[in-house]
Short mmCIF file of C-alpha atoms in Angstrom, two decimals:
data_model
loop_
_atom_site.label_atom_id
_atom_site.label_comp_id
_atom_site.label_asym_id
_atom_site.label_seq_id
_atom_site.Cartn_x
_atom_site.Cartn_y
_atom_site.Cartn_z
CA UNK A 1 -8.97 -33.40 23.02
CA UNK A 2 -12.56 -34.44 22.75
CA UNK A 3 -14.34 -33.22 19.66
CA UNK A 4 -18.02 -31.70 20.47
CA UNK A 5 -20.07 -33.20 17.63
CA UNK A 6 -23.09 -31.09 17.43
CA UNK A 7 -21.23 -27.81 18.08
CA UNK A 8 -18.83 -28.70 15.00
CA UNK A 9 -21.71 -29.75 13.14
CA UNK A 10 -23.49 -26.43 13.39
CA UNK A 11 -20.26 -24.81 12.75
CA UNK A 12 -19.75 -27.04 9.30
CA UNK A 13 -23.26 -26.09 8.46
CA UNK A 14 -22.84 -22.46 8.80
CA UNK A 15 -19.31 -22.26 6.91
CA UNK A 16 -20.86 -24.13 3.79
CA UNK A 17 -23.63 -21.69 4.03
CA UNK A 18 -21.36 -18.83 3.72
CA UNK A 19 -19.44 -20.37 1.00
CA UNK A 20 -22.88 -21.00 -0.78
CA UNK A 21 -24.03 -17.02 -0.75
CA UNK A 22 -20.41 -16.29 -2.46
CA UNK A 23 -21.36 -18.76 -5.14
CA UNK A 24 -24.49 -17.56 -5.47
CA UNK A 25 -23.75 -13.95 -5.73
CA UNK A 26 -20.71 -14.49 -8.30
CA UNK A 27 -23.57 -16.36 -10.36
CA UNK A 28 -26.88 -14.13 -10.35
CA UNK A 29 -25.60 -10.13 -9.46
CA UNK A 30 -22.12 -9.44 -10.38
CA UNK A 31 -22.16 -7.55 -13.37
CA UNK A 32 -19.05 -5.11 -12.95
CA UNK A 33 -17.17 -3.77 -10.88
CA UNK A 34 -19.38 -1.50 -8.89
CA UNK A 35 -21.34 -4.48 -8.00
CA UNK A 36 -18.24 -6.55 -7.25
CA UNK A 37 -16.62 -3.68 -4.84
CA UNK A 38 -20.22 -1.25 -3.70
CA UNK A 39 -22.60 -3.94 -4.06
CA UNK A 40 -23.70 -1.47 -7.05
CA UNK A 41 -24.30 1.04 -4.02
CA UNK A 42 -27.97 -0.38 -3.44
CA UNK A 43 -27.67 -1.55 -0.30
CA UNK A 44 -30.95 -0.87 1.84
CA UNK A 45 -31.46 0.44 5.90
CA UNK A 46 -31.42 -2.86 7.51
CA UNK A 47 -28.71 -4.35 5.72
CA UNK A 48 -25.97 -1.34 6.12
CA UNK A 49 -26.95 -1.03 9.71
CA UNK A 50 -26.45 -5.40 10.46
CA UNK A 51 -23.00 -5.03 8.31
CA UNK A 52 -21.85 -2.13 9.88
CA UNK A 53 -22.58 -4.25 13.26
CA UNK A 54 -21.13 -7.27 12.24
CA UNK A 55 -18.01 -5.41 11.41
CA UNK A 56 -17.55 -3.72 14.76
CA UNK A 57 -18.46 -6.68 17.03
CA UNK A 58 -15.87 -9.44 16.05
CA UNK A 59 -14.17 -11.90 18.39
CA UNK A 60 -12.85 -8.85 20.49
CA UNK A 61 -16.41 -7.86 21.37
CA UNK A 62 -17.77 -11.17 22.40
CA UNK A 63 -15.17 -13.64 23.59
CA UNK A 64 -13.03 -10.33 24.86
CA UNK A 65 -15.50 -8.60 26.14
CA UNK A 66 -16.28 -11.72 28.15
CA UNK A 67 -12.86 -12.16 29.03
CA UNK A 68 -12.57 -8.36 30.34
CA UNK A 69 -15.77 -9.09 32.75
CA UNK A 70 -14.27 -11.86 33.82
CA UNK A 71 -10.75 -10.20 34.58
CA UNK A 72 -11.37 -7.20 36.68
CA UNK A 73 -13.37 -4.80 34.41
CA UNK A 74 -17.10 -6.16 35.92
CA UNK A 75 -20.21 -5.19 34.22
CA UNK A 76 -18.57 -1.98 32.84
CA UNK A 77 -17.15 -4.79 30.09
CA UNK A 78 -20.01 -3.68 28.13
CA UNK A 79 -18.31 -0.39 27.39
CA UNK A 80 -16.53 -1.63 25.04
CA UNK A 81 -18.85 -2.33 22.71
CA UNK A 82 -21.31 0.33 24.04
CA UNK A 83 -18.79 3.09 23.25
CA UNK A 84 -18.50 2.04 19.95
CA UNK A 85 -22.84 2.31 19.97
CA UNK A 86 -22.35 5.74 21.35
CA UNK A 87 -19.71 6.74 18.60
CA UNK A 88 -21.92 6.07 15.75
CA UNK A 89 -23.80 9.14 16.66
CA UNK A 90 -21.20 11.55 15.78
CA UNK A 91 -20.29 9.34 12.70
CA UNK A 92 -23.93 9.60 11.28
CA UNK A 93 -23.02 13.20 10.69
CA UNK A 94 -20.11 11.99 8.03
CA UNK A 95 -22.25 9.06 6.92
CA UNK A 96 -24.23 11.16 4.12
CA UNK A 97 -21.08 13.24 2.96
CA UNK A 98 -19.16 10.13 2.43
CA UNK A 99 -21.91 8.41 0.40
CA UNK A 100 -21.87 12.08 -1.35
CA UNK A 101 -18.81 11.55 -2.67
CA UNK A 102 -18.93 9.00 -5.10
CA UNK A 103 -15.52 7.21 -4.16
CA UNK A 104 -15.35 3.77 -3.80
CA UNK A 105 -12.18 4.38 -1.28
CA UNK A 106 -10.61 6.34 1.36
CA UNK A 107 -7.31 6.99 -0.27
CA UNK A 108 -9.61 8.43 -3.47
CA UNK A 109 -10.94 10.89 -1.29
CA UNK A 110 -8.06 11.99 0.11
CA UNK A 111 -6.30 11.98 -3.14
CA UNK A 112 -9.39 14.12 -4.81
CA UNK A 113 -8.21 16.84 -1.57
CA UNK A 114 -4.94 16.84 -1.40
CA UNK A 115 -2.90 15.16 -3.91
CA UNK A 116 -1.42 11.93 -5.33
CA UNK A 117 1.14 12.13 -2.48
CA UNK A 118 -1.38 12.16 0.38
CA UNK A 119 -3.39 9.19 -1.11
CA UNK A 120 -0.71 7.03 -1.60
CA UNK A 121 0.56 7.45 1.85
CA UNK A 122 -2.93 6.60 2.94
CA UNK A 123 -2.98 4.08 0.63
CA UNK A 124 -0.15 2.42 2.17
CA UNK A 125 -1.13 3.10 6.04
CA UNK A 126 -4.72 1.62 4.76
CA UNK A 127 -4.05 -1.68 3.74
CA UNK A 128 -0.93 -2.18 6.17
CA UNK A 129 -3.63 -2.39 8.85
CA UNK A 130 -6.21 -4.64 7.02
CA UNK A 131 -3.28 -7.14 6.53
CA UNK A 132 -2.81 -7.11 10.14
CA UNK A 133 -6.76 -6.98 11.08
CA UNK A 134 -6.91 -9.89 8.67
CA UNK A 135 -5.06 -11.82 10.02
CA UNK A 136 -6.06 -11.20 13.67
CA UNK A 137 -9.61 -11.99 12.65
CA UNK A 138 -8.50 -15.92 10.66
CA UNK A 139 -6.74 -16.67 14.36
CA UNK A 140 -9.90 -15.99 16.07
CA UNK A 141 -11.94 -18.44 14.06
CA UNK A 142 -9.13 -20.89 14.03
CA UNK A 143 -8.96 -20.71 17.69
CA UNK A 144 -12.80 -21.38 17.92
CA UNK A 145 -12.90 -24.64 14.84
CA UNK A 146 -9.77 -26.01 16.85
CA UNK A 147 -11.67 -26.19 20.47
CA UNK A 148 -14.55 -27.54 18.83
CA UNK A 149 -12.32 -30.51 16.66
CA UNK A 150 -9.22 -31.07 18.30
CA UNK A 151 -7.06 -30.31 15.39
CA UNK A 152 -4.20 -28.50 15.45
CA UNK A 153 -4.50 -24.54 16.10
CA UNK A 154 -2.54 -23.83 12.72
CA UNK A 155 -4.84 -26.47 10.08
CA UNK A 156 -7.77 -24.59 11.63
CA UNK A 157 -6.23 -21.44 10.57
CA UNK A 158 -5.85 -22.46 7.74
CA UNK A 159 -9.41 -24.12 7.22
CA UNK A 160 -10.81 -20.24 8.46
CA UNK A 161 -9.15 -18.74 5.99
CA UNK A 162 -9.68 -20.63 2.95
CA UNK A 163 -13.25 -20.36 3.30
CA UNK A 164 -12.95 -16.35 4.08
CA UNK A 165 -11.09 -16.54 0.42
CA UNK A 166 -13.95 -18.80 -0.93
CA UNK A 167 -16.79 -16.63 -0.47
CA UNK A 168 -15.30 -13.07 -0.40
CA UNK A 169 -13.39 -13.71 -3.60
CA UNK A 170 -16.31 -15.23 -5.24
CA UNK A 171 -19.27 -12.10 -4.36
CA UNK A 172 -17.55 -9.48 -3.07
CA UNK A 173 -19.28 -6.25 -1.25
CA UNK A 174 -22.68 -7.53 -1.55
CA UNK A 175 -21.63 -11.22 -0.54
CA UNK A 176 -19.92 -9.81 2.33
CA UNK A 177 -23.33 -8.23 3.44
CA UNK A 178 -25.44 -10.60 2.78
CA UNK A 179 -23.25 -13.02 4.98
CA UNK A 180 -22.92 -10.17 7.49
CA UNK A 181 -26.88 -9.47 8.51
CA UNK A 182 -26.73 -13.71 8.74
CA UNK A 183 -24.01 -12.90 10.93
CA UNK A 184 -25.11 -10.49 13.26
CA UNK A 185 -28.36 -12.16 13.25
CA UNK A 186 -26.45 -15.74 14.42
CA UNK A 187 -24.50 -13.24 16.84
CA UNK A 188 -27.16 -11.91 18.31
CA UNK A 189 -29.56 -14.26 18.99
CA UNK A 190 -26.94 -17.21 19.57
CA UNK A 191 -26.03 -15.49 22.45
CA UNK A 192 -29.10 -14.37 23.46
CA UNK A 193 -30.67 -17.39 23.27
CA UNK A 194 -27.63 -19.41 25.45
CA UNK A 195 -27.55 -16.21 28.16
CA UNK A 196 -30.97 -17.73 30.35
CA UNK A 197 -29.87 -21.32 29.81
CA UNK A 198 -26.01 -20.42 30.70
CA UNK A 199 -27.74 -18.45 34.15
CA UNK A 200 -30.17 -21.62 34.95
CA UNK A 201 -27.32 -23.95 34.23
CA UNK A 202 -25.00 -22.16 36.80
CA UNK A 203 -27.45 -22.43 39.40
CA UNK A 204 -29.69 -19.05 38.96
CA UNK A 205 -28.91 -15.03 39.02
CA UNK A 206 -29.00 -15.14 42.91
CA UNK A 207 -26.31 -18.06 43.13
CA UNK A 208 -24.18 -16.35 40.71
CA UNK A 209 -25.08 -12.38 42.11
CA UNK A 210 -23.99 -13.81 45.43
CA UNK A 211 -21.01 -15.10 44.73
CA UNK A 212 -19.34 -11.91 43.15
CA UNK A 213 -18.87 -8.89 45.15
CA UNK A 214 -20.51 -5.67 44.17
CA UNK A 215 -18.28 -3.91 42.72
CA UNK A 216 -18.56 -6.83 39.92
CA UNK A 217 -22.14 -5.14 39.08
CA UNK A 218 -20.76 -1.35 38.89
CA UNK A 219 -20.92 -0.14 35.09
CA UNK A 220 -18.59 2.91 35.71
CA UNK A 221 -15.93 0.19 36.96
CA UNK A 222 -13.53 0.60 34.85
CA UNK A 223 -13.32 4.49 35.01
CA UNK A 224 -15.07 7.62 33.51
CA UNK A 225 -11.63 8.35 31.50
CA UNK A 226 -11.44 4.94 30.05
CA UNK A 227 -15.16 4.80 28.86
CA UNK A 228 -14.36 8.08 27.34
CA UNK A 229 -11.30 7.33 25.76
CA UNK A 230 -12.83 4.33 24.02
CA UNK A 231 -15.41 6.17 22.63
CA UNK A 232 -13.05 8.91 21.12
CA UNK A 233 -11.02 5.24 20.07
CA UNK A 234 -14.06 4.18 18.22
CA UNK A 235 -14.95 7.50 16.51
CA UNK A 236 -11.53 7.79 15.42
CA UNK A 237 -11.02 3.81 13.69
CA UNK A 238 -14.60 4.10 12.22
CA UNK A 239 -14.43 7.35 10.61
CA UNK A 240 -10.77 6.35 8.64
CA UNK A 241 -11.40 2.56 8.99
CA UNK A 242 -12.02 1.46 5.34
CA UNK A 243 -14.27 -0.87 6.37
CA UNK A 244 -17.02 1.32 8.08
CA UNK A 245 -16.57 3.85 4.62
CA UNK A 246 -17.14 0.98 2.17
CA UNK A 247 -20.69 0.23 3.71
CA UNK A 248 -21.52 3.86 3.96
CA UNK A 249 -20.55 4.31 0.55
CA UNK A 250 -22.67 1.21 -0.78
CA UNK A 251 -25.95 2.50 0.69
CA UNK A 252 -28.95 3.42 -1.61
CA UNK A 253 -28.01 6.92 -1.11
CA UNK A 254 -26.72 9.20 2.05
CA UNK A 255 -29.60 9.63 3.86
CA UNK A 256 -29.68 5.99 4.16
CA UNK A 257 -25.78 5.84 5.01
CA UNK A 258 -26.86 8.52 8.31
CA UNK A 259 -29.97 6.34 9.35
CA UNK A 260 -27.82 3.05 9.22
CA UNK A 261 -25.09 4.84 11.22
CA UNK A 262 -27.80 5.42 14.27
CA UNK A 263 -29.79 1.75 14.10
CA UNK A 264 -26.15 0.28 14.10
CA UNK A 265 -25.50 1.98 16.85
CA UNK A 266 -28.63 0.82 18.52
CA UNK A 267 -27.78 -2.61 17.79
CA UNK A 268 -24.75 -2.94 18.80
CA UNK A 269 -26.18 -0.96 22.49
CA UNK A 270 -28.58 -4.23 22.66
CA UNK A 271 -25.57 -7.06 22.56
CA UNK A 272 -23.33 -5.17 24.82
CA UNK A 273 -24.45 -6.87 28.22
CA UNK A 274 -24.67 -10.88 27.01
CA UNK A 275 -21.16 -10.91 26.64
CA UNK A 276 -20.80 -9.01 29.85
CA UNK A 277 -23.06 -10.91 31.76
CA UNK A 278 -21.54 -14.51 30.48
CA UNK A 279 -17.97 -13.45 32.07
CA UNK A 280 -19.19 -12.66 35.49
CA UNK A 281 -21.11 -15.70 35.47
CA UNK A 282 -17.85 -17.57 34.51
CA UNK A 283 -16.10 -15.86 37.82
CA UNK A 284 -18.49 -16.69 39.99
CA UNK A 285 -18.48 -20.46 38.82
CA UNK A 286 -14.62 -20.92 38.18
CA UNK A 287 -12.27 -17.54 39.34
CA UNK A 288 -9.64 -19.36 38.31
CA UNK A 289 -9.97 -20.10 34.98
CA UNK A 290 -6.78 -19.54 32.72
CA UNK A 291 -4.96 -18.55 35.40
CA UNK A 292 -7.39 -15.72 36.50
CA UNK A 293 -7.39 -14.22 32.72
CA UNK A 294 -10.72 -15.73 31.76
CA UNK A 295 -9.33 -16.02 28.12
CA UNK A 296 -11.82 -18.52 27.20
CA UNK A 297 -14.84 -17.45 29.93
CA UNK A 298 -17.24 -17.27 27.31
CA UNK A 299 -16.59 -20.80 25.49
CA UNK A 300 -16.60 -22.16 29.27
CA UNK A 301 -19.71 -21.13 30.56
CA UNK A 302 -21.28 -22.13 27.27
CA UNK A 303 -19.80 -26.03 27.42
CA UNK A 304 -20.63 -25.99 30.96
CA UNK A 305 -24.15 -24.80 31.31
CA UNK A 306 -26.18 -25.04 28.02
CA UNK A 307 -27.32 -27.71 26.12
CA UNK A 308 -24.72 -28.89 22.92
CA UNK A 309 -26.73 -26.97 20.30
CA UNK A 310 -26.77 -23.89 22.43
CA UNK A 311 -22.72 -24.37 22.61
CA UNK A 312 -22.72 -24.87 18.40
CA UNK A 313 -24.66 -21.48 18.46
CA UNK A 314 -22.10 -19.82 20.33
CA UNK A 315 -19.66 -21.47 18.66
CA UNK A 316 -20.88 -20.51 15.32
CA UNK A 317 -21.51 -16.37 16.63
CA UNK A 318 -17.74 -16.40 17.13
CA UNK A 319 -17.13 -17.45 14.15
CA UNK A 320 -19.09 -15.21 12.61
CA UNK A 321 -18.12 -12.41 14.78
CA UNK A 322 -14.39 -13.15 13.80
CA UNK A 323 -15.40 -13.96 9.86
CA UNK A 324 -17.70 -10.70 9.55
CA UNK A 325 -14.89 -8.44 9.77
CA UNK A 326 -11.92 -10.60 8.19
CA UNK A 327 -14.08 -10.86 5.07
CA UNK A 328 -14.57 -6.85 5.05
CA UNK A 329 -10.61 -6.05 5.65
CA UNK A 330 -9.68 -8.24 3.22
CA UNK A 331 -12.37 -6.70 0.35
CA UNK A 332 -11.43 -3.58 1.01
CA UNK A 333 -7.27 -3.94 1.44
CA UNK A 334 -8.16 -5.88 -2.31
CA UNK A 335 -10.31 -2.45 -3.31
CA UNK A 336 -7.51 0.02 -2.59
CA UNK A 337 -4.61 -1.80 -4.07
CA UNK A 338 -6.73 -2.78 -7.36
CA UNK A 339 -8.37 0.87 -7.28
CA UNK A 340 -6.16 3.28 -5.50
CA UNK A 341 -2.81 2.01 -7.11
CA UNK A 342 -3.17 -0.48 -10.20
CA UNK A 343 -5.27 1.35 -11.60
CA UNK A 344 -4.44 4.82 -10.86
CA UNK A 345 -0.84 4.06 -11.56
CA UNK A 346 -0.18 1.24 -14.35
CA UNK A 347 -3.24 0.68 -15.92
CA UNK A 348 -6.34 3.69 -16.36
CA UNK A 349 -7.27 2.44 -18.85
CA UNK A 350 -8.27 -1.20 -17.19
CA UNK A 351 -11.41 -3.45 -18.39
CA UNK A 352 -13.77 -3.36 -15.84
CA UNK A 353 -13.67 -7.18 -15.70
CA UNK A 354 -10.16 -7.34 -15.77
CA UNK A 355 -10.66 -5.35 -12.75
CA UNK A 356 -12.65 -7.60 -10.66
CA UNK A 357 -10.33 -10.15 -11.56
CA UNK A 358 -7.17 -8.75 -10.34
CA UNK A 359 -9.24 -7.30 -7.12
CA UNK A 360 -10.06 -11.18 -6.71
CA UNK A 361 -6.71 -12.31 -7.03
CA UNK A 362 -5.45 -9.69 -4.63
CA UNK A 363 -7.99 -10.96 -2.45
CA UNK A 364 -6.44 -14.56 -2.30
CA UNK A 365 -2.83 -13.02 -2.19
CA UNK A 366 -3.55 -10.76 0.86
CA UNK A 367 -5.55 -13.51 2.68
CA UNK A 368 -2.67 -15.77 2.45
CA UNK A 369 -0.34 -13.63 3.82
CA UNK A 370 -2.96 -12.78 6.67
CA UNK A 371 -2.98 -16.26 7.03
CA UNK A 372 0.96 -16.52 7.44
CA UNK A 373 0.89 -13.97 9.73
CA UNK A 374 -2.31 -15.67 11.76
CA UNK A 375 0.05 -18.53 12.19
CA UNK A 376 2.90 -16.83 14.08
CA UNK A 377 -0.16 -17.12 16.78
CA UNK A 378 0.89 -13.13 17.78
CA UNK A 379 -1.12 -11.83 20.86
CA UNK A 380 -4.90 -10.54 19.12
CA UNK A 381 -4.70 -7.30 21.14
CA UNK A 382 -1.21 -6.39 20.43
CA UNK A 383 -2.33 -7.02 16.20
CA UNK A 384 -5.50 -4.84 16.53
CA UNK A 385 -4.01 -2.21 18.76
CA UNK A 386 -1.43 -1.36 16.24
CA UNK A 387 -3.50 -2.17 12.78
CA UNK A 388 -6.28 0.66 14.19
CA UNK A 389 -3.80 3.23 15.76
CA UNK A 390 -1.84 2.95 12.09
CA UNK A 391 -4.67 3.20 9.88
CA UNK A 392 -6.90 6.17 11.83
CA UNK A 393 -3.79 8.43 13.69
CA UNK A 394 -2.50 9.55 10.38
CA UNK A 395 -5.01 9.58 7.51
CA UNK A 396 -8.35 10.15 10.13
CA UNK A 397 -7.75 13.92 9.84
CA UNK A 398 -6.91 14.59 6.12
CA UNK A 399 -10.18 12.34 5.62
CA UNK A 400 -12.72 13.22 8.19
CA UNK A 401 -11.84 16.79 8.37
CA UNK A 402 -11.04 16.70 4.50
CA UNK A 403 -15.15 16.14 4.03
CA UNK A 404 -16.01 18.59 6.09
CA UNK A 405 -13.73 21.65 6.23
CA UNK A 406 -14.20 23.42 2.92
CA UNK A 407 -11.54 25.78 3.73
CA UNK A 408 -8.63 23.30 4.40
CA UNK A 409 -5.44 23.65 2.25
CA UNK A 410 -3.84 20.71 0.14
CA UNK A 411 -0.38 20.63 2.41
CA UNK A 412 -3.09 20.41 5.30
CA UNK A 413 -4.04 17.09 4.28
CA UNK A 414 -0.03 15.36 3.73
CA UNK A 415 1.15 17.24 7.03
CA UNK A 416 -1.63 15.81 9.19
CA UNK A 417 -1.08 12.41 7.83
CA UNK A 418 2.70 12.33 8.77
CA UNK A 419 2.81 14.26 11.90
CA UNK A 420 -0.39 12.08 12.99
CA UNK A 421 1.72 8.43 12.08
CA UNK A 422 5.05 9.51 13.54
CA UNK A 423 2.59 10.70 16.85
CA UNK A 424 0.86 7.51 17.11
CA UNK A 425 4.58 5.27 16.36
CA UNK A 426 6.36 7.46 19.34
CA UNK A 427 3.50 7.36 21.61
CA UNK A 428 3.39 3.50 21.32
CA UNK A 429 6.72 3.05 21.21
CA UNK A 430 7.58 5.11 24.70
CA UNK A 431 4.51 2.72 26.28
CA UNK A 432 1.42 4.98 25.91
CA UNK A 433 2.18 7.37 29.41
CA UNK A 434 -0.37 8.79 31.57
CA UNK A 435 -3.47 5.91 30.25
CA UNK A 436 -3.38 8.13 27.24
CA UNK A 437 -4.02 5.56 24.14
CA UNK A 438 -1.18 6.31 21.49
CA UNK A 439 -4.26 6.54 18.72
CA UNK A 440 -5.81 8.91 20.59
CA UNK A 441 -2.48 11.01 20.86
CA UNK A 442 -2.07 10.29 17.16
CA UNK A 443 -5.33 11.61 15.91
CA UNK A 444 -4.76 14.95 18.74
CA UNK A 445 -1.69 15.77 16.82
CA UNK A 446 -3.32 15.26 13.08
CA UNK A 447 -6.00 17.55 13.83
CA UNK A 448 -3.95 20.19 15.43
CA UNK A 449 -1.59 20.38 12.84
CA UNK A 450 -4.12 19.78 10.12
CA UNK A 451 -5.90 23.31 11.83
CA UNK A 452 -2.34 24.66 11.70
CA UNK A 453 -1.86 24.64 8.50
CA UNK A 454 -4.45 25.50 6.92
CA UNK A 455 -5.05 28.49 9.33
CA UNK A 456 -1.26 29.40 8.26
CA UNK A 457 -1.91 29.04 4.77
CA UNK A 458 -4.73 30.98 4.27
CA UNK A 459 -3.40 33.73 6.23
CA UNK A 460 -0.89 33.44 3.43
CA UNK A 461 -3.35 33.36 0.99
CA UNK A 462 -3.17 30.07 -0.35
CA UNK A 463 -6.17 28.80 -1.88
CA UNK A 464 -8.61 25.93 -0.51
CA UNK A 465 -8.04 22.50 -1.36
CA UNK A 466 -10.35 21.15 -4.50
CA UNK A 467 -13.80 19.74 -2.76
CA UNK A 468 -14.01 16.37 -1.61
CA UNK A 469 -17.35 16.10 -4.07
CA UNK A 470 -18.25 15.48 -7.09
CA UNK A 471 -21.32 17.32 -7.34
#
């Protein structure tokens, strides 16, 4: 395999420069542990909004989105990153109560509610799925280093991953969003930048409207039902994915948190077509690339049509895409097992540096065994489909609800978690009937029973749950 030079180059460059803000940001601001896990919960507007984007759009919503344009879903493609816009509407309602409650995790929250039991079964569920998102992320960026140097798919792994280790481990939460606005930045304008030279390069928008039929250019394509089951997907994954909470919880203070949840949102609404629009211009130039999947649409109408350094810019936004949100699993999986069970179970009494050491080492321990698991080379969808479905069917309810329901009874919160996971585990497992998506069934069944209960309960006369608050 031919190695593209300049493309690798810009790659190289960017990795060092993410491995330089870690350095950086171990030397000048981490001070203790706040810092090390909330970024000392300072974090302005702009830069909650760009990490919150970089999180959501990772290889799935650039090279897959592409991918799904090119294989049958059109321009509606852009659905799948525009329902996750759309969903951080709703969420900017929870974004100010979860900065209002002082916890640096999930599982603390629900823990606070409903009891040790609860949180420890959320703790569990919780990082279960960042191993697996971990590790789904470190075999997207392999993939991309390996096309660009000919190595071997499994050395590039590893290469990804060691410098996701490197910079994470070294500066934590506010190293991840410093590296994250660079990264939705490169995202952004890489591929908006490479879109007009990828059109010219294929010959113009009429040569490439032409040779699609026009169904390509419908943006309902895909189906009412699916657009709104993705959005009700996204809701669900951000509002119990650790990720999303951690960068809510690091802003300045809540109103922040809500006003980042909305500009996010608009962000993420302004990518949504490049992507799109790069796949159908890959079917209209080669319909029968990989086998009529279109796997790798977006790295082929980059290599084909645009200039080398537009390629290394695209090359690099994948990267970053797929780094953004490997870096964020990984700090937070770290977070809850240092936070949420070292030291609420062995050691209370913990240093505070002691505790940004052992978070640190967790962080190299988990990464490596995201790394292992990245080099079994498992299908990307099948990892992500059942990391979210595990981590949001069960604990999304007892969470979500759990900050807003003041009424809700302590069994509320353990019943929804374990009828919502053995929901979402049967719906998979019997093949998801009817288009129904088994998180979606999972998250139906924790919120009905959560309602269940509590409504039972009360009738009973059992009192409310402590608050989810401090204050």
């Amino acid at each position: 395999m031919q190695v593209q030079v300049v493309p690798l180059i810009i790659v190289i460059v960017y990795m060092v420069g993410m491995l330089l803000v870690g350095f950086l940001t171990n030397k000048y601001v981490i001070k203790d542990s706040t810092d090390y896990m909330l970024a000392g919960r300072r974090m302005g507007l702009f830069m909650v909004a760009s990490s919150l984007s970089a999180n959501n759009i990772g290889g799935g919503s650039t090279t897959g989105v592409a991918a799904k344009a090119f294989s049958g879903w059109g321009l509606s493609a852009a659905w799948y990153v525009l329902a996750a816009a759309v969903a951080m509407i709703p969420l900017a309602y929870f974004a100010p109560k979860i900065r209002r409650t002082l916890a640096v995790t999930i599982p603390e929250v629900v823990n606070r509610r409903f009891g040790p039991t609860a949180g420890v079964f959320t703790a569990v569920l919780n990082v279960t799925s960042l191993f697996c998102l971990t590790a789904s992320q470190i075999l997207a960026s392999g993939t991309v280093v390996s096309v660009l140097t000919g190595l071997p798919l499994n050395v590039c792994i590893l290469i990804a991953g060691f410098v996701v280790i490197a910079y994470t481990t070294m500066g934590g939460m506010l190293a991840d969003a410093i590296t994250d606005v660079v990264q939705f930045l490169i995202i952004f304008f890489g591929l908006l930048i490479a879109l007009p030279f990828i059109i010219n390069g294929a010959g113009g928008w009429q040569v490439i409207s032409d040779a699609l039929p026009a169904a390509e250019f419908n943006v309902t394509k895909v189906g009412i039902i699916t657009i709104v089951g993705l959005i009700f997907n996204y809701f669900c994954t951000f509002l119990s994915g650790p990720e999303m909470v951690s960068r809510f919880s690091s802003a300045d203070d809540p109103k922040t948190a809500q006003k980042a949840s909305l500009l996010s949102g608009v962000m993420m609404a302004l990518l949504a077509f490049i992507p799109t629009l790069i796949g159908l211009i890959a079917l209209a130039e080669n319909p029968g690339l990989d086998g009529g999947k279109g796997t790798t649409a977006l790295m082929y109408a980059t290599t084909n049509y645009a200039p080398a350094w537009i390629t290394g810019a695209v090359a690099a936004a994948i990267v970053a895409a797929t780094m953004s949100s490997a870096d964020s699993n990984l700090l937070c999986a770290s977070t809850i097992l240092t936070k949420d069970i070292y030291q609420k179970y062995f050691n209370k009494n913990v240093e505070d540096r002691k505790l940004i050491t052992i978070t640190r080492a967790c962080n190299v321990v988990i990464c490596l065994i995201s790394m292992s698991i990245a080099l079994f080379n498992i299908s990307l969808v099948t990892l992500n489909l059942f990391a979210f479905a595990l981590r949001s069917a069960g604990p999304f309810a007892a969470y979500g609800l759990g900050l807003a329901v003041k009424n809700a009874t302590k069994n509320a919160g353990l019943v929804s978690i374990l009828v919502g996971s053995i929901a979402v585990v049967y719906w998979q497992l019997i093949g998801s009937p009817f288009g129904i998506l088994a998180i979606v069934f999972g998250c139906f069944w924790g919120i009905a029973s959560f309602f269940l209960v509590t409504f039972v309960e009360r009738k009973m006369g059992k009192p409310a749950a402590p608050s989810a608050y401090l204050d």
